[in-house]
Phi, psi and omega in degrees: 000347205214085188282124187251010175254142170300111160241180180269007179279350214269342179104344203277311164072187204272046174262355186230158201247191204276115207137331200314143173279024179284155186272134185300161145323144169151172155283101156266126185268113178283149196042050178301340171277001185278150181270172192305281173330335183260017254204096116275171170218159174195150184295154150223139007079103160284076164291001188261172189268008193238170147250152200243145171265136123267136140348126197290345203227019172263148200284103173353274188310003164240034182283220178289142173279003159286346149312116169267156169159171190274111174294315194309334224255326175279007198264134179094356178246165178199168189284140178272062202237185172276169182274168189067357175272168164222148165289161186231049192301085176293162194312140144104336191276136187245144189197114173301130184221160239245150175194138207250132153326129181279159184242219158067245159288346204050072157219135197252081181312138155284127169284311176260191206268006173264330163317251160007323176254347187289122153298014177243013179301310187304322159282021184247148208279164241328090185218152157200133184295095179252147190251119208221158198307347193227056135093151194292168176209194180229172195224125211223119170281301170271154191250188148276204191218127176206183186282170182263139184206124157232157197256104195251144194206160176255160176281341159275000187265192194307183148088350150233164189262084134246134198081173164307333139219198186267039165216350168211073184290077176221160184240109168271133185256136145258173184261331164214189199283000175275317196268136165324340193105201159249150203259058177274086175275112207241342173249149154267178192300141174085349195250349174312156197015046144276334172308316199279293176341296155307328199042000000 
């Protein structure tokens, strides 16, 4: 996916030094390897006056509680996005989206403190409140059950970040006591740590 060699076809010619990053053309399928069962879709609703960002690896039911959606239906899940991207809910807006089952331990800390605390964790069939030395989280056995959806994205559409801007995907490394180093731009103005803010 992540071709690091220099050709004289690319137009880049010696502006770019040694390191450069760009993603070949093509279709890529995320998670492709994922099953039927890891798989959802769901509406969501920005009932609120801000716009709210997700995250690509945040535990669904714990984004902003100005989102509406079925938080139940969602547990154990996060948006089916490239990693590291986020989603964008302007006020009012409603939008189906694609969600993958989480992997690795599954065990989830809850970010907010109702997550955590909710005493019906423990009756949602596979879940558990477990309480560990950093505090309680969930143990997420089980998915829900969903249609199979896979989620296809381009090096040119939205959602992935690479280089300084989306008309110039390159990381320049440096090469000498001249060059600044690397230039990376992945936010625009205002938005740092709003994904951590919004959740």
């Amino acid at each position: 996916m992540v071709d690091v060699a220099r050709t004289p076809s690319d137009g880049l010619g010696d502006s770019v030094g040694p390191g450069a990053v760009r993603v070949r053309p093509g279709t890529i399928v995320l998670n492709a390897d994922r099953a039927d069962e890891e798989r959802l879709r769901l509406v969501v609703v920005n009932a609120g006056d801000r716009p709210i960002q997700i995250g690509s690896h945040l535990h669904l039911p714990d984004a902003n509680s100005a989102l509406e959606f079925d938080r139940e239906a969602a547990r154990g899940f996060r948006l089916d996005i490239p990693s590291g991207t986020s989603q964008r809910f302007e006020p009012g807006a409603s939008r189906e989206v694609a969600l993958v089952a989480l992997r690795g331990n599954r065990r989830v800390p809850g970010i907010q403190v109702k997550t955590t605390a909710d005493a019906e964790l423990g009756q949602v069939p596979g879940i558990q409140v477990q309480t560990t030395a950093e505090g309680p989280g969930i143990q997420v056995e089980t998915t829900a059950e969903g249609p199979g959806i896979q989620v296809e994205t381009t090096a040119e559409g939205p959602g992935i970040q690479v280089g300084t801007t989306a008309d110039d995907p390159r990381i320049p490394v440096q090469t000498t006591a001249d060059d600044p180093g690397i230039s990376v731009r992945t936010t625009a103005e205002g938005e740092l740590g709003r994904v951590r803010r919004d959740g």
